[in-house]
Structures are given as C-alpha cells and as structure tokens.
Tab-separated table of C-alpha atoms and ligand atoms in Angstrom:
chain	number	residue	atom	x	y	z
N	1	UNK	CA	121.641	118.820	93.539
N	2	UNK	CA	118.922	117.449	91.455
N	3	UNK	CA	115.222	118.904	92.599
N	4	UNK	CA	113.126	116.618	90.357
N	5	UNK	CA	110.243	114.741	91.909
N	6	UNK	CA	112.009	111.582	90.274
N	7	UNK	CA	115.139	112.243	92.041
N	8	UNK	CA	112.821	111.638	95.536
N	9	UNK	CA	111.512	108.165	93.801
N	10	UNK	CA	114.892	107.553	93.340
N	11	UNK	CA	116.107	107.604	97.061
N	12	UNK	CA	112.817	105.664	98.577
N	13	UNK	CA	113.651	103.059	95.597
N	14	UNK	CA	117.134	102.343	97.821
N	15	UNK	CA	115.956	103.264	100.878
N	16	UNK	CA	116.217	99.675	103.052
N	17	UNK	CA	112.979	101.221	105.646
N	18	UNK	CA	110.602	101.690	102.923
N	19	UNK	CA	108.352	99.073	103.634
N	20	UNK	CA	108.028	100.244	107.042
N	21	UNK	CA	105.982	102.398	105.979
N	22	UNK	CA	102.591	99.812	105.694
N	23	UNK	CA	103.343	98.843	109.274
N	24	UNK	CA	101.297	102.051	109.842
N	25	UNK	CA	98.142	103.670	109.685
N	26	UNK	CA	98.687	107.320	107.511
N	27	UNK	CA	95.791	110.054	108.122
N	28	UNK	CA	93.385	110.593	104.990
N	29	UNK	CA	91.255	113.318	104.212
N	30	UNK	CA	87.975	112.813	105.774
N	31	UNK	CA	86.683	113.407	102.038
N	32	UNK	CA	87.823	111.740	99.301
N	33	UNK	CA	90.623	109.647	101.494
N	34	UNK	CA	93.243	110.829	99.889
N	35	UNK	CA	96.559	110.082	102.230
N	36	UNK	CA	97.798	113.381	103.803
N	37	UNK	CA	101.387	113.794	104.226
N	38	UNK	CA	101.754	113.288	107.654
N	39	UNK	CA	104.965	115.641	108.831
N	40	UNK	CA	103.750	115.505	112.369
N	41	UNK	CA	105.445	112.845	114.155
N	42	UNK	CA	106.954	115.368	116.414
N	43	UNK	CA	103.713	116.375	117.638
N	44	UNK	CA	101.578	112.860	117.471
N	45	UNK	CA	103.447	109.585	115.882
N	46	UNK	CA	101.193	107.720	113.365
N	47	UNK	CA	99.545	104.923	114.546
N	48	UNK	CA	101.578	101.255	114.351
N	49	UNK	CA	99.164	98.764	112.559
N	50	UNK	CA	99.959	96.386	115.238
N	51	UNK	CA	98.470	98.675	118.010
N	52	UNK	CA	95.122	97.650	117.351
N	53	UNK	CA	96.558	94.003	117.758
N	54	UNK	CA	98.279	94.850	121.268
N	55	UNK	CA	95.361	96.549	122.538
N	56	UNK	CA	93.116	93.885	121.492
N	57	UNK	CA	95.231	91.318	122.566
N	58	UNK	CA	94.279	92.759	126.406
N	59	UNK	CA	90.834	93.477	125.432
N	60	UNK	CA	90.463	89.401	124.678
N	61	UNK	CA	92.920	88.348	127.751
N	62	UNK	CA	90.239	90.525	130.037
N	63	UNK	CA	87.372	88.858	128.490
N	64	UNK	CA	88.601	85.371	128.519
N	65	UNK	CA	91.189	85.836	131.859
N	66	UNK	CA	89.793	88.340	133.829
N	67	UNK	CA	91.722	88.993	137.322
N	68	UNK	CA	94.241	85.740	135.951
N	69	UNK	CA	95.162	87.997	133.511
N	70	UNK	CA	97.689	89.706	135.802
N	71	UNK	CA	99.267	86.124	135.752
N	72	UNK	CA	98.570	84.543	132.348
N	73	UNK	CA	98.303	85.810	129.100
N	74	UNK	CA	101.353	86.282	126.232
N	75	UNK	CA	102.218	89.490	128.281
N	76	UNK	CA	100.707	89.441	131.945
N	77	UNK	CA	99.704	92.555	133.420
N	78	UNK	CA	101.801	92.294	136.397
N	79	UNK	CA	105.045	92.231	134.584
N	80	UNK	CA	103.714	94.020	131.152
N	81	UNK	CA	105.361	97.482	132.037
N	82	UNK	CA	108.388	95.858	132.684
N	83	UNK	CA	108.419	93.953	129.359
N	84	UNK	CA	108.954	96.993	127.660
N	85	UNK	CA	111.979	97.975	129.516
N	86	UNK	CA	114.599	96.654	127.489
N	87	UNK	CA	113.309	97.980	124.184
N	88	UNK	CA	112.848	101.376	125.838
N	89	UNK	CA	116.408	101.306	127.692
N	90	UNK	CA	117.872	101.048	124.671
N	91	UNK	CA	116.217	104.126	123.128
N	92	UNK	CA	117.653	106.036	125.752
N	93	UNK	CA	121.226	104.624	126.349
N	94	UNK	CA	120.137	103.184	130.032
N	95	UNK	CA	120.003	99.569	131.536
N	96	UNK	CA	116.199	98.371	131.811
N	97	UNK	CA	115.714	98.886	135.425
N	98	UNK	CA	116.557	102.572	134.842
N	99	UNK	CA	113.580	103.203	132.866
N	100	UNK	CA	109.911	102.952	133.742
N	101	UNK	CA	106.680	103.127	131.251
N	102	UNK	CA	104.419	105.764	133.428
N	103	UNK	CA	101.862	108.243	133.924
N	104	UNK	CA	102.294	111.165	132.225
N	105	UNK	CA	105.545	113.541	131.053
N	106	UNK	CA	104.371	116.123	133.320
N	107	UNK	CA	103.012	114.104	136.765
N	108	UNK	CA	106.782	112.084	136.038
N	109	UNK	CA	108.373	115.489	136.279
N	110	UNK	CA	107.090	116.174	139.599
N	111	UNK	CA	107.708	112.455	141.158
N	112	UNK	CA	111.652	113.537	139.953
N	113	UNK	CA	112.049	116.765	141.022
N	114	UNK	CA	110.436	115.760	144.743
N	115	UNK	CA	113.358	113.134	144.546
N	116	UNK	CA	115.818	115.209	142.953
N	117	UNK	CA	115.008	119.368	143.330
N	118	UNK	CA	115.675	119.150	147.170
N	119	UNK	CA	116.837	122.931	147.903
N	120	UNK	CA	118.836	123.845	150.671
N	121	UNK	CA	120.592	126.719	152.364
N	122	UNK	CA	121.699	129.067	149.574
N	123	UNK	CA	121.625	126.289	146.986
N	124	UNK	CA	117.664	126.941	146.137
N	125	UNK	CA	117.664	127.516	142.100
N	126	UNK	CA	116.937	125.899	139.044
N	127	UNK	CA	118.450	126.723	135.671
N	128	UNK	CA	115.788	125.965	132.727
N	129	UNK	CA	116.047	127.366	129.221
N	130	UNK	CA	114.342	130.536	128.020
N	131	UNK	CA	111.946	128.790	125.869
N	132	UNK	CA	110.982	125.511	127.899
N	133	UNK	CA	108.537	123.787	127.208
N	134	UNK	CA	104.974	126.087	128.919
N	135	UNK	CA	104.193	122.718	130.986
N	136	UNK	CA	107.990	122.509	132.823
N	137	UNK	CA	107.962	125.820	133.096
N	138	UNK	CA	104.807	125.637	135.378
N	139	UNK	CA	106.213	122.156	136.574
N	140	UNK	CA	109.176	123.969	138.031
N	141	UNK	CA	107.389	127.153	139.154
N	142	UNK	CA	105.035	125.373	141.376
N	143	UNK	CA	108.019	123.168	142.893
N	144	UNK	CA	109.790	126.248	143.673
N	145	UNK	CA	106.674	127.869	144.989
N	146	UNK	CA	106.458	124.338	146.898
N	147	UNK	CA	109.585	124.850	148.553
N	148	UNK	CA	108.405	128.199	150.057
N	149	UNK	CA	110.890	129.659	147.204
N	150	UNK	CA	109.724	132.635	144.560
N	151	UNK	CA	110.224	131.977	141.181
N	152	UNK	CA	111.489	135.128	140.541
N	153	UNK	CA	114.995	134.370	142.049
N	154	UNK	CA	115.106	130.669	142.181
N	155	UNK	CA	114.077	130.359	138.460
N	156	UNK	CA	117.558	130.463	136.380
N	157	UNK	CA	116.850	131.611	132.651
N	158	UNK	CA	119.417	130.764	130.032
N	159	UNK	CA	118.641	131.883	126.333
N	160	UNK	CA	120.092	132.340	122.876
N	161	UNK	CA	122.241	135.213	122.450
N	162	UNK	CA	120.325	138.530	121.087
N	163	UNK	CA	119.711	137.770	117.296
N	164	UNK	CA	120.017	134.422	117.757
N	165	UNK	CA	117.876	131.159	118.147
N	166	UNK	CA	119.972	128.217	118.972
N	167	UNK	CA	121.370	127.818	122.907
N	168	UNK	CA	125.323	127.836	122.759
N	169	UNK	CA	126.700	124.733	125.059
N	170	UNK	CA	129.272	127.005	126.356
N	171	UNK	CA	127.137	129.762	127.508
N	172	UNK	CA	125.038	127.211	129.597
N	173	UNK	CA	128.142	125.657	131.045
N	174	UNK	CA	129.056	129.196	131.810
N	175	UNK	CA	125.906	130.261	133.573
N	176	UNK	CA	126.243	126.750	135.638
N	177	UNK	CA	129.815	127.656	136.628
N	178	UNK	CA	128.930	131.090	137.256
N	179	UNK	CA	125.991	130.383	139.634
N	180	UNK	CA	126.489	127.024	140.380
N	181	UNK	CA	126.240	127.399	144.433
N	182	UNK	CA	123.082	128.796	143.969
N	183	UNK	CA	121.551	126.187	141.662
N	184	UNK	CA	120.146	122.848	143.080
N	185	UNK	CA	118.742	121.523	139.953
N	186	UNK	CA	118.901	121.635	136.019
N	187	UNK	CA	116.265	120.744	133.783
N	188	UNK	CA	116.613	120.994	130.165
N	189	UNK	CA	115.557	119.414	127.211
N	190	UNK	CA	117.526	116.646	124.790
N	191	UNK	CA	115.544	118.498	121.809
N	192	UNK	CA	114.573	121.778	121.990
N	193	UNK	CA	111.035	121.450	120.968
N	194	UNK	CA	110.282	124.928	119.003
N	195	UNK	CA	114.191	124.745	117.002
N	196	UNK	CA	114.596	121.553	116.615
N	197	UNK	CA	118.258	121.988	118.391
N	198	UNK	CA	119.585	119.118	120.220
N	199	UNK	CA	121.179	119.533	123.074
N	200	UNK	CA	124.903	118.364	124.318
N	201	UNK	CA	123.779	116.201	127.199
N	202	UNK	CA	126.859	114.705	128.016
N	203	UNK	CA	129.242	118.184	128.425
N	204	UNK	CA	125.928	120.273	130.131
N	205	UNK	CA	125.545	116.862	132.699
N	206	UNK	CA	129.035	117.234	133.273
N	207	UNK	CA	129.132	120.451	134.498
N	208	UNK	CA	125.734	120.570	136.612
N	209	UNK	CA	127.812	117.681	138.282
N	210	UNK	CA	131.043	119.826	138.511
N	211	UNK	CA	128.800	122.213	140.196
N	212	UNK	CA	127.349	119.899	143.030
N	213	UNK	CA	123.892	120.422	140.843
N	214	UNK	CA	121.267	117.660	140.406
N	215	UNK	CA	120.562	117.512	136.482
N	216	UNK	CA	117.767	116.118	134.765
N	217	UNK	CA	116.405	115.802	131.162
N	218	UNK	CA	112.969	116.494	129.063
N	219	UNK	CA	113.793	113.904	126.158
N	220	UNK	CA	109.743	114.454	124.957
N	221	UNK	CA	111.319	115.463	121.701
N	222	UNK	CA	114.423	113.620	121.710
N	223	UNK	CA	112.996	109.993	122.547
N	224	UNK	CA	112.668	107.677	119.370
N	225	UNK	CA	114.435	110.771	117.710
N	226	UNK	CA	117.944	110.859	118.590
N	227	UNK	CA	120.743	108.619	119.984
N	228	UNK	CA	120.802	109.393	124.269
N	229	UNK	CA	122.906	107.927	126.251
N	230	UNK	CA	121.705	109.087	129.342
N	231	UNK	CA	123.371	106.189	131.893
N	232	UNK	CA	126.844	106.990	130.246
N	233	UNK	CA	126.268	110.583	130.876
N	234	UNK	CA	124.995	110.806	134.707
N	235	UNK	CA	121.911	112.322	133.847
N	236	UNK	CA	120.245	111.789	137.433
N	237	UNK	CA	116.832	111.878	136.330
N	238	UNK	CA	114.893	111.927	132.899
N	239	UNK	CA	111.203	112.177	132.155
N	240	UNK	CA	109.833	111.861	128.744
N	241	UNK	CA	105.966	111.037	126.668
N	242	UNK	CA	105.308	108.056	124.267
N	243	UNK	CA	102.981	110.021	121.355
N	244	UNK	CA	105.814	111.332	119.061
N	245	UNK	CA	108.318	109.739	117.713
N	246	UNK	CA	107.439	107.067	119.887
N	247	UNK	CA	104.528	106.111	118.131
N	248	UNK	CA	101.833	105.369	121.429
N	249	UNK	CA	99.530	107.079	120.792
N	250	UNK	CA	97.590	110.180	121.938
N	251	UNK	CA	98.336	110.913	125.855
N	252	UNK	CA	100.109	107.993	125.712
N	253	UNK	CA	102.215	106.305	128.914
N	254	UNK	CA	105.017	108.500	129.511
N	255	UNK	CA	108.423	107.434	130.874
N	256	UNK	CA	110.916	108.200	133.343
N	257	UNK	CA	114.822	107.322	134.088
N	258	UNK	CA	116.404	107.518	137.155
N	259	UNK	CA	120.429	106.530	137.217
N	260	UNK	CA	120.779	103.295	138.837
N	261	UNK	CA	123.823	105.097	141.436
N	262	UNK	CA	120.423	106.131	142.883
N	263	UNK	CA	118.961	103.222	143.785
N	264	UNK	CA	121.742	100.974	144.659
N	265	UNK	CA	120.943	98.785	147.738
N	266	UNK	CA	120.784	100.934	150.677
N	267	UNK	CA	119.903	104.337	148.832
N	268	UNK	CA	116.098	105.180	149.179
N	269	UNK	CA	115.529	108.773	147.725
N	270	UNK	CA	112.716	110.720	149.104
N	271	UNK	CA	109.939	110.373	146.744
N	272	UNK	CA	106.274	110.301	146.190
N	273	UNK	CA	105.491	106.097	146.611
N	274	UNK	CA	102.292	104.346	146.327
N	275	UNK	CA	101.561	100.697	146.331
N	276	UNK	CA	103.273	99.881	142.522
N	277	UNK	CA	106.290	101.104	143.191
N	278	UNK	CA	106.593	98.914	146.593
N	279	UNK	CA	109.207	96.033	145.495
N	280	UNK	CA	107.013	93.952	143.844
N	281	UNK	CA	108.576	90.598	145.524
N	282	UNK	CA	106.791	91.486	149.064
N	283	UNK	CA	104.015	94.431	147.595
N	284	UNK	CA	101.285	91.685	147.998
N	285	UNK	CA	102.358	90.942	151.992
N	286	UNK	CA	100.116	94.266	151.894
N	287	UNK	CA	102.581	95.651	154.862
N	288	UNK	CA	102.374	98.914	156.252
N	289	UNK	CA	106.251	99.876	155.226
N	290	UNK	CA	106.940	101.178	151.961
N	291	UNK	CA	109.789	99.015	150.644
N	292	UNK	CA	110.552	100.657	147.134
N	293	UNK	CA	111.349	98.299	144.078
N	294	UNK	CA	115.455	98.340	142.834
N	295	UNK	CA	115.385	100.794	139.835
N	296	UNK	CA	113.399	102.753	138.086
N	297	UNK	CA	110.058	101.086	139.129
N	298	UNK	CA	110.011	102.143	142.528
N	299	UNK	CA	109.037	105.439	141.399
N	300	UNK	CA	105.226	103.912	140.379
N	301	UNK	CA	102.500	104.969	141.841
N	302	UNK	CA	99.378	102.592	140.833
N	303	UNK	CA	99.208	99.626	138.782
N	304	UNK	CA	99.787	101.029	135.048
N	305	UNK	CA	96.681	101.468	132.760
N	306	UNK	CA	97.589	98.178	130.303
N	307	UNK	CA	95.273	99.362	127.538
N	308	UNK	CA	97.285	102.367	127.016
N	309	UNK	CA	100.120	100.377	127.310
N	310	UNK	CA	99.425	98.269	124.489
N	311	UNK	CA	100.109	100.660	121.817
N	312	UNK	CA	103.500	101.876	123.341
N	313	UNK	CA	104.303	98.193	123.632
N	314	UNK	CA	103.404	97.492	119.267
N	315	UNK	CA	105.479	100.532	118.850
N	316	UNK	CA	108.373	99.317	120.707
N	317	UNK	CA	108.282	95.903	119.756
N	318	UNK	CA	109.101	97.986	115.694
N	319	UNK	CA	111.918	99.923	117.461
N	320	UNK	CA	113.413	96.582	118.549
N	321	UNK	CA	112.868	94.928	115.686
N	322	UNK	CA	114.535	97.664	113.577
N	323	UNK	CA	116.829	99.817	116.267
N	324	UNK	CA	117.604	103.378	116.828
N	325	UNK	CA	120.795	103.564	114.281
N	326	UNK	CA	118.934	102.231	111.710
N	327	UNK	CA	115.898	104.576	112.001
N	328	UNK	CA	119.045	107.510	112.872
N	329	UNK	CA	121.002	106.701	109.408
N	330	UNK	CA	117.622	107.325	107.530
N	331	UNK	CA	116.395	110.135	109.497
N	332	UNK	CA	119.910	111.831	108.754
N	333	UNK	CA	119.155	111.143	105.170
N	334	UNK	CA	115.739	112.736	105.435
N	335	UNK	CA	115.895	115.597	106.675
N	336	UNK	CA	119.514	116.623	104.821
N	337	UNK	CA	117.657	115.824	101.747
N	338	UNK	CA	114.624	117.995	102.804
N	339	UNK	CA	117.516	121.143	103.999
N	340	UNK	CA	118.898	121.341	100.460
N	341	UNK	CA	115.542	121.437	99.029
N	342	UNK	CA	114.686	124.058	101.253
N	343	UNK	CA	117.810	125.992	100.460
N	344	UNK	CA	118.190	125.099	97.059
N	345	UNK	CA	113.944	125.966	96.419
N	346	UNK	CA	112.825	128.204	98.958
N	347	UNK	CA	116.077	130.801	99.292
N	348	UNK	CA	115.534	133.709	100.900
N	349	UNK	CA	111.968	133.079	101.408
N	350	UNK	CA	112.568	130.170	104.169
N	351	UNK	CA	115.215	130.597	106.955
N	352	UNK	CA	115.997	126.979	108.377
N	353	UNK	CA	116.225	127.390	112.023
N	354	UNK	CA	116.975	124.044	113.221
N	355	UNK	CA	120.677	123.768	113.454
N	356	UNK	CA	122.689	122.454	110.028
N	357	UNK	CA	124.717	119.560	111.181
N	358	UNK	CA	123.018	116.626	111.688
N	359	UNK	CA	124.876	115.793	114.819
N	360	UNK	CA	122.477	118.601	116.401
N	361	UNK	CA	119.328	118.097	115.308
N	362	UNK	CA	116.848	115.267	115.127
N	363	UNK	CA	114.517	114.192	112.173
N	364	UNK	CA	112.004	117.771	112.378
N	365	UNK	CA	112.953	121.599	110.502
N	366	UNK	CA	111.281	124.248	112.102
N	367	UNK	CA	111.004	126.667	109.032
N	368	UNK	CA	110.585	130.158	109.678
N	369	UNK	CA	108.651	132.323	106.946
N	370	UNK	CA	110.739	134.923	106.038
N	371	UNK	CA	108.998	138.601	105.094
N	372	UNK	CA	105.364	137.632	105.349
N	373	UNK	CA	103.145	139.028	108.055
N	374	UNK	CA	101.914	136.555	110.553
N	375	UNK	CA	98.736	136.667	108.773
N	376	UNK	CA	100.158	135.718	105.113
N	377	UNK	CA	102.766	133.107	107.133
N	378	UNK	CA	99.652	131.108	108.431
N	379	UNK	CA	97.943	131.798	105.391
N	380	UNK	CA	100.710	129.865	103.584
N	381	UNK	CA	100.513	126.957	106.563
N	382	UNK	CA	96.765	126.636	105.612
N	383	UNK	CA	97.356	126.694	102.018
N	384	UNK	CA	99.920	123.408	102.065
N	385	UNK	CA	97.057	121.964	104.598
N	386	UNK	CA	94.856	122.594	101.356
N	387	UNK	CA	97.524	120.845	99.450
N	388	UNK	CA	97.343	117.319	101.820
N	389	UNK	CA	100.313	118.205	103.615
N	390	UNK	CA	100.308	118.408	107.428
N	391	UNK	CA	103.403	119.870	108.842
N	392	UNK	CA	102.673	122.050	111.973
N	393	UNK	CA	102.404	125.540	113.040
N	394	UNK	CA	103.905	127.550	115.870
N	395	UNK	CA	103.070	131.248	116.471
N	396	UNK	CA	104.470	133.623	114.995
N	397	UNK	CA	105.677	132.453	112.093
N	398	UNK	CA	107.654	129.072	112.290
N	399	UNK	CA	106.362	125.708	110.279
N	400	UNK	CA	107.851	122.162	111.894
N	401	UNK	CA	107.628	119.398	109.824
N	402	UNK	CA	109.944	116.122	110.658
N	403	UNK	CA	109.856	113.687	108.296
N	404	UNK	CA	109.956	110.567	110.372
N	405	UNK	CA	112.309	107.162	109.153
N	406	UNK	CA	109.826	104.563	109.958
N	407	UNK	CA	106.443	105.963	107.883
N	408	UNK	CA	108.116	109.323	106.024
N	409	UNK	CA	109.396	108.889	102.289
N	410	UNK	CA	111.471	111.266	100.232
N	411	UNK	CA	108.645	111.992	98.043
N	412	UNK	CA	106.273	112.852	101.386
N	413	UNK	CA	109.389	115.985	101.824
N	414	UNK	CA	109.716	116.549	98.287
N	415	UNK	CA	105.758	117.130	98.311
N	416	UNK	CA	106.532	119.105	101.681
N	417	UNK	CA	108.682	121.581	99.918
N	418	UNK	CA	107.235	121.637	96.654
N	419	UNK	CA	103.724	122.860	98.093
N	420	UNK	CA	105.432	125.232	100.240
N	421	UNK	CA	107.062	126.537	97.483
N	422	UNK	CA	103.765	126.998	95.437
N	423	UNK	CA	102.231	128.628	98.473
N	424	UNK	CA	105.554	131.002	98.715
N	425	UNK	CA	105.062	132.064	94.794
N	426	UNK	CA	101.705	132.815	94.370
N	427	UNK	CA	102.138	134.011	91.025
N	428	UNK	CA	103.545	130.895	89.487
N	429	UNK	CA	99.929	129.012	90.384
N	430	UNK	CA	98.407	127.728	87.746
T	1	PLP	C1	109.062	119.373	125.462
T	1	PLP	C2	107.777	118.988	126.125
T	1	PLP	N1	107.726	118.922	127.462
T	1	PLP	C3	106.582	118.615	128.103
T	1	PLP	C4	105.418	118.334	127.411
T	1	PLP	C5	104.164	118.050	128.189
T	1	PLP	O1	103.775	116.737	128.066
T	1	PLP	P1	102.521	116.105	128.835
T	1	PLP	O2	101.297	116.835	128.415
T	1	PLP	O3	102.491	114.712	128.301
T	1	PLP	O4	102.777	116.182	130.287
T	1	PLP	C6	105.445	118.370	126.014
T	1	PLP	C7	104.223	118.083	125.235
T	1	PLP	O5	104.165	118.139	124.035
T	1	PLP	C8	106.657	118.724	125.359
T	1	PLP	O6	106.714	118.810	124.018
C-alpha cells in the first residue's frame, strides 16, 4: 500500500463528504490557532456550525415569543422533541415513536430498567459485560440493590476469554442459555466503548428472548456510529447520549427506545411518569390520572430543556440530510485506511485491538502501545498532543482515536499515524 502523505490527499480529493467538513467548528490551539486534529468524536463530537443557529433560533423565539413560543415559532417547543424523532429513528433502525430525545444516558437507564429489570422468584439477575461502561455498572448495582437483591449474585459477568480482548457472541449466548432462568435482564453495549468491538445485537437479542430475559442496549458508542436496527431485532429497551458521534454537544440530551410491542394500546409498563410523558392530547386537562403518551414519549418526565436541544436538533438535521450509509461507506474507508497504516508503519510497536473486519467495529481504533511502560505509553500520548493531534487516552496503555466521516479527512489519520510513529522512534527525530 502506498504510505505517502500524497496518497491521503489523494483519497479526500475523491472523497464525496469532504466538504462536510466546514459544516463544523474544529478545535485550535489556544496559541497560535493552529487546527488540532480532532480524533475525539467518540468521546465529544465537534461542534455543527449550525448549532449556534438552532440554539439561537430559541434564544430569539424566547425573546420575541415568550410562553407562545411553545405554540409558534419554526420549531415550537411543545412538539420540538418530537421533531427530531424521525431523523433519530432512523439512526437507530426504529419507527419515530420508539425513540425519545431525553435527559441523560444514565437517568434514561434507570426509567428502563424500572420498566424493564422487574425480578421475580428465582429469575433476579442481570448479565452485563466485564468491562461496562463504570456508570451502568453502578446503574445496575443500585437497581439490584433496589430490588432488595446483592450484587454479588444477581450481577452476571461475561468477559473475553483469558488472553483475549474482544467478547465472543457465542460465549454470551452460552452464558444466557446456561443461566437463563436466573437472569431477568441483559444490558450490553452496541459498541464496546474501551475496544472499539461492536456487538451482534440481533443473535445476543435473540437469545435473551429465547431465555424469557428482558434485553436492553447502551448504543452511547454505537449511535451516529454504526448501522442498528434495534426494532427489527426486539431489543426491548435502548438508552443512549447525543455528544459523540452525535454531534450535541457536551452533556447533551440523551435518548431512549422502547419497542413499540410495549406500548401498544392497552399495555402500560410500570415506569417512573411525570407530567411530559402524560399523552400529550389530554396532559393540559391537568387530571389527577397518569395517562402515558403511545410510544416512546411516555417515558418523559418534564418538559425537555429546548436550548440543549437545539444543538442535537442542527446535528440531526446533517444526519438527515446526508444518512447513516453514507457517513458508514466513508467511515469504513477511514478507519481501513488508518489499520494498514498502523500495520504497515507502526508493526510490532502498535497492537490494533479493535476488531479487523469492518462489519465489527465502528469508525474509532483503540491502539494499544506495545513494550513501553505506562509511563513512556502516556509519554508518547502527550507527545502527539504536542504534535496537534488529539486522539484519547485510556489507562494503562490504550490510545482511541476514530476518525469521524462527517469532519475527519485521510490526511487528519495519516497525521494521526505519522506523529505516532515519530513519537514510537525517538531516534529518527530530527
Ligand atoms: C458506554 C457509556 N455508557 C454510559 C455513559 C454515561 O453517560 P452519561 O454520563 O451521559 O450518563 C458513557 C459516557 O461516556 C458511555 O461511554
């Protein structure tokens, strides 16, 4: 493969996305202002130029409008959230009133699992992966501890095999089969957010469901990333946040699916409610009953913050305009391109991680610094910093950097690789 610089120039020359790119705002250094290459969209997206048009667009409608801004406007407040449905169902492989712009990833995981983690007799565990995520880990260990339960029996563990760092579909579809009576719930994540790894949603749903188990999904680092097709699948639940590839910003208004078999007419799920999620035809008859909205929606608790909607609304308005396989073909491009640089520059100095076919990963590489102390690994982090390129760091020793379709370029991964090489071989610096 050719590893010239003018080989990257080459590919953004053909690449149809490029001028996506100026549709957003790319970090500088705070001296100088010279662009940084921003390989963090896994962590925070980059800011849409349009955001500070959507968020000023409610700043003037609450000037000029005030409360009639609820009702009038370009996007009223009432019905803003649900504006971005569509855009946001389609991300996700759902219909629109599956999917809900709300709260937080975290306070969305505990309005699900009080609808869907409802132990019972011997059926009182839930399978999570090794490495989840700290914050569902704690999510989960405070339901269980909810539910009068200990963690220490009704928290399932399933984990790589020794030596290795990728989850294998059929040991988790194993462990479900194996203690499937004893497992109410499964909660696992679409990307694995340290590897990169994306998980087989479809075959793991499958078999919760085989097992009588609820399942639900952590899509934080899948969302935006990678195709889901979550209605198709059965997921029963899925809770995700808007600042990575999703482009809203930070803390950003998270999401949340629930399968519309739930909330057919006539099904009401236990759940956490407040006054939004009352079905917003009679909400305003102020009655004492709670009377949950069809879908996804009845699982809202206030009326949504609309500032911090405005960015997630700029972001998705560029994900409709451009759509997921579009942003997929390039991000498949991407990061292959930045593999066999890695492979073909950095061998035996860089292990890739992240699994190799594209089919099972999204757009980051988690790249783990082979040899080096954890001292000399960060050192060599810190050094590309030096060198205007922001990937990011994760103890001991792993870099992730995901070069991201709409704002990333083949140069930004040759520059990726190329400083990480000069960090790697000290003694070919100049
Ligand atoms: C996989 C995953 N789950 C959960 C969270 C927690 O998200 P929040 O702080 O928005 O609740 C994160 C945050 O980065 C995450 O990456």
């Amino acid at each position: 493969m050719r590893l010239d610089r003018e080989h990257a120039h080459a590919l953004d020359a053909e690449d149809p996305l490029a001028a996506w790119r100026d549709r957003f705002v790319l970090p500088r250094e705070a001296s100088g202002g010279r662009e940084l290459v921003y390989l963090c969209g896994h962590s925070l997206g980059a800011q849409p130029v349009r955001a500070a048009d959507c968020v000023e667009e409610v700043m003037r409608d609450w000037r000029s409008l005030a409360v009639e801004g609820h009702f009038t406007g370009r996007r009223p407040w009432m019905t803003y959230h649900e504006s971005l449905a569509p855009a946001l169902a389609n991300l996700v492989g759902a219909e629109a009133s599956e999917v809900v712009t709300m709260n937080s990833l975290t306070v969305n995981l505990h309005l699900m699992l009080v609808s869907f983690y409802r132990p019972s007799g011997a059926r009182r565990a839930i399978l999570l992966e090794r490495g989840a995520f700290p914050s569902d880990r704690h999510a989960l260990e405070s339901q269980v501890r909810h539910h009068g339960g200990d963690p220490a029996t009704d928290l399932i563990e399933i984990g790589p095999r020794a030596g290795e760092d990728l989850l294998r579909t059929e040991d988790i579809v194993e462990r479900i089969e194996r203690d499937g009576e004893r497992i109410a719930t499964v909660l696992l994540p679409g990307v694995q957010y340290l590897t990169g790894q994306v998980l087989d949603v479809e075959a793991i749903t499958r078999a919760a469901h085989r097992a009588g188990c609820s399942v639900g999904w952590d899509l934080a680092h899948a969302v935006g990333n990678v195709p889901v097709r979550l209605h198709d699948a059965g997921a029963d639940f899925a809770v995700w946040c808007s600042y990575k590839y999703l482009n809203g910003g930070p803390g950003a208004v998270a999401g949340a699916f629930v399968h519309a078999r739930h909330t057919r007419p006539g099904k009401a799920l236990p759940r956490f409610a407040g006054w939004w999620g009352h079905d917003a035809a009679t909400r305003f008859l102020m009655g004492p009953e709670f009377h949950p909205s069809p879908g996804a929606d009845g699982w809202q608790l206030s009326n949504p913050p609309i500032l911090a909607l405005a960015p997630v609304a700029a972001s998705l308005e560029h994900f409709a305009a451009v759509g997921l396989p579009a942003l997929r073909q390039k991000s498949v491009a991407l990061t292959g391109y930045f593999e066999r640089l890695v492979h073909a520059r950095l061998a035996g100095k860089v292990q890739v991680v992240t699994p190799a076919a594209a089919e099972w990963r999204g757009a980051a590489l988690s790249l783990r610094l082979l040899g080096l102390s954890r001292d000399r690994a960060r050192a060599v982090f810190d050094g590309m910093r030096r060198r205007s390129i922001l990937p990011d760091w994760r103890e001991p020793d792993v870099i992730r950097a995901a070069p991201v379709p709409f704002y990333n370029s083949f140069d930004d991964v040759w520059r990726c690789v190329d400083a990480l090489h000069a960090e790697l071989h000290p003694e070919l610096r100049a």
